[in-house]
Coordinates of C-alpha atoms in Angstrom, one line a residue:
M230 CA 0.8 -26.9 34.7
A231 CA -2.4 -27.7 36.6
S232 CA -4.4 -27.7 33.3
K233 CA -2.2 -30.5 31.9
L234 CA -2.7 -32.8 34.8
K235 CA -5.2 -35.6 34.6
P236 CA -6.9 -36.8 37.8
I237 CA -6.4 -40.5 38.7
T238 CA -7.3 -42.6 41.7
I239 CA -4.9 -45.0 43.3
K240 CA -5.1 -47.2 46.4
M241 CA -2.0 -47.5 48.6
P242 CA -1.3 -49.1 51.9
A243 CA -1.8 -46.8 54.9
E244 CA 1.9 -47.0 55.9
M245 CA 2.9 -45.8 52.4
V246 CA 0.5 -42.9 52.6
E247 CA 2.0 -41.9 56.0
Q248 CA 5.5 -42.0 54.5
I249 CA 4.5 -39.8 51.6
K250 CA 2.9 -37.4 54.0
V251 CA 6.1 -37.1 56.0
I252 CA 8.1 -36.5 52.8
A253 CA 5.5 -33.9 51.7
G254 CA 5.8 -32.1 55.1
K255 CA 9.6 -32.1 54.9
R256 CA 9.5 -30.8 51.3
G257 CA 6.8 -28.2 52.0
E258 CA 4.6 -29.7 49.2
T259 CA 1.1 -31.0 48.9
L260 CA 0.5 -34.7 48.9
S261 CA -0.2 -34.7 45.2
E262 CA 3.0 -32.8 44.4
T263 CA 5.0 -35.2 46.4
V264 CA 3.4 -38.3 44.8
R265 CA 4.2 -36.8 41.3
Y266 CA 7.8 -36.1 42.5
L267 CA 8.3 -39.6 43.7
I268 CA 6.8 -41.2 40.6
N269 CA 8.9 -39.0 38.4
R270 CA 12.1 -39.9 40.3
G271 CA 11.3 -43.6 40.0
L272 CA 10.8 -43.3 36.3
E273 CA 14.0 -41.3 35.8
E274 CA 15.9 -43.9 37.8
R275 CA 14.6 -46.7 35.7
I276 CA 15.4 -44.9 32.5
Y277 CA 18.9 -44.1 33.8
E278 CA 19.5 -47.8 34.7
Q279 CA 18.4 -49.0 31.3
N280 CA 20.5 -46.4 29.5
T281 CA 23.5 -47.2 31.8
E282 CA 23.3 -50.9 30.6
L283 CA 23.1 -49.8 27.0
L284 CA 26.1 -47.4 27.4
Q285 CA 28.1 -50.1 29.1
R286 CA 27.6 -52.5 26.2
V287 CA 28.5 -49.8 23.6
V288 CA 31.6 -48.7 25.5
R289 CA 32.7 -52.3 26.1
R290 CA 32.3 -53.0 22.3
E291 CA 34.3 -49.9 21.3
V292 CA 37.1 -50.5 23.8
E293 CA 37.4 -54.1 22.6
A294 CA 37.5 -53.0 19.0
A295 CA 40.2 -50.4 19.8
L296 CA 42.3 -53.0 21.6
R297 CA 41.9 -55.5 18.8
S298 CA 43.3 -52.9 16.4
Y299 CA 46.6 -52.9 18.3
V300 CA 46.9 -56.6 18.3
I301 CA 49.3 -58.1 15.8
F302 CA 46.7 -60.8 14.8
P303 CA 43.4 -59.0 15.0
S304 CA 41.5 -62.2 13.9
L305 CA 42.2 -63.8 17.3
D306 CA 39.3 -63.0 19.6
N307 CA 40.5 -65.0 22.6
T308 CA 42.2 -62.3 24.7
E309 CA 44.4 -64.6 26.7
K310 CA 45.7 -66.4 23.7
T311 CA 46.2 -63.1 21.8
L312 CA 48.3 -61.7 24.7
R313 CA 50.4 -64.8 24.8
V314 CA 51.1 -64.6 21.1
V315 CA 51.9 -60.9 21.4
D316 CA 54.3 -61.6 24.3
R317 CA 56.1 -64.3 22.3
V318 CA 56.5 -62.0 19.3
F319 CA 57.7 -59.2 21.5
D320 CA 60.3 -61.5 23.2
R321 CA 61.5 -62.6 19.7
R322 CA 61.8 -59.0 18.5
V323 CA 63.7 -58.0 21.7
S324 CA 66.1 -61.0 21.3
L325 CA 66.7 -60.2 17.6
S326 CA 67.6 -56.6 18.4
R327 CA 70.1 -57.4 21.1
A328 CA 73.8 -57.5 20.1
P329 CA 75.6 -60.8 20.4
R330 CA 77.5 -61.2 23.6
A331 CA 80.8 -61.4 21.9
A332 CA 80.3 -58.0 20.3
V333 CA 79.7 -56.3 23.7
G334 CA 82.9 -55.1 25.4
K335 CA 83.7 -55.0 29.2
A336 CA 82.3 -51.5 29.5
G337 CA 78.9 -52.7 28.3
R338 CA 79.2 -50.9 25.0
R339 CA 79.2 -52.3 21.5
Q340 CA 82.5 -52.4 19.8

């Protein structure tokens, strides 16, 4: 791996160098190895955050599409309005499927 490394010079505040030395001591690494490790972690975290945002958008879009496919009127994009329409239609269907009160006997069964 040493042959693939390119030397660079960077300037850091003294406090940062001391923090890196402490981390290097705890990890049992050289200062250069620790700097590479910390830079790599920072890059991975940044890439992870960017990918997380992308994944959130994709998942949200797919979930919304799946939910729309179950709505009676899929052209309605306003979720609140759609739910109210679905609730009204459901209530109508339930009331249509109930037996008239006169047809229900004292035992609660249809005659």
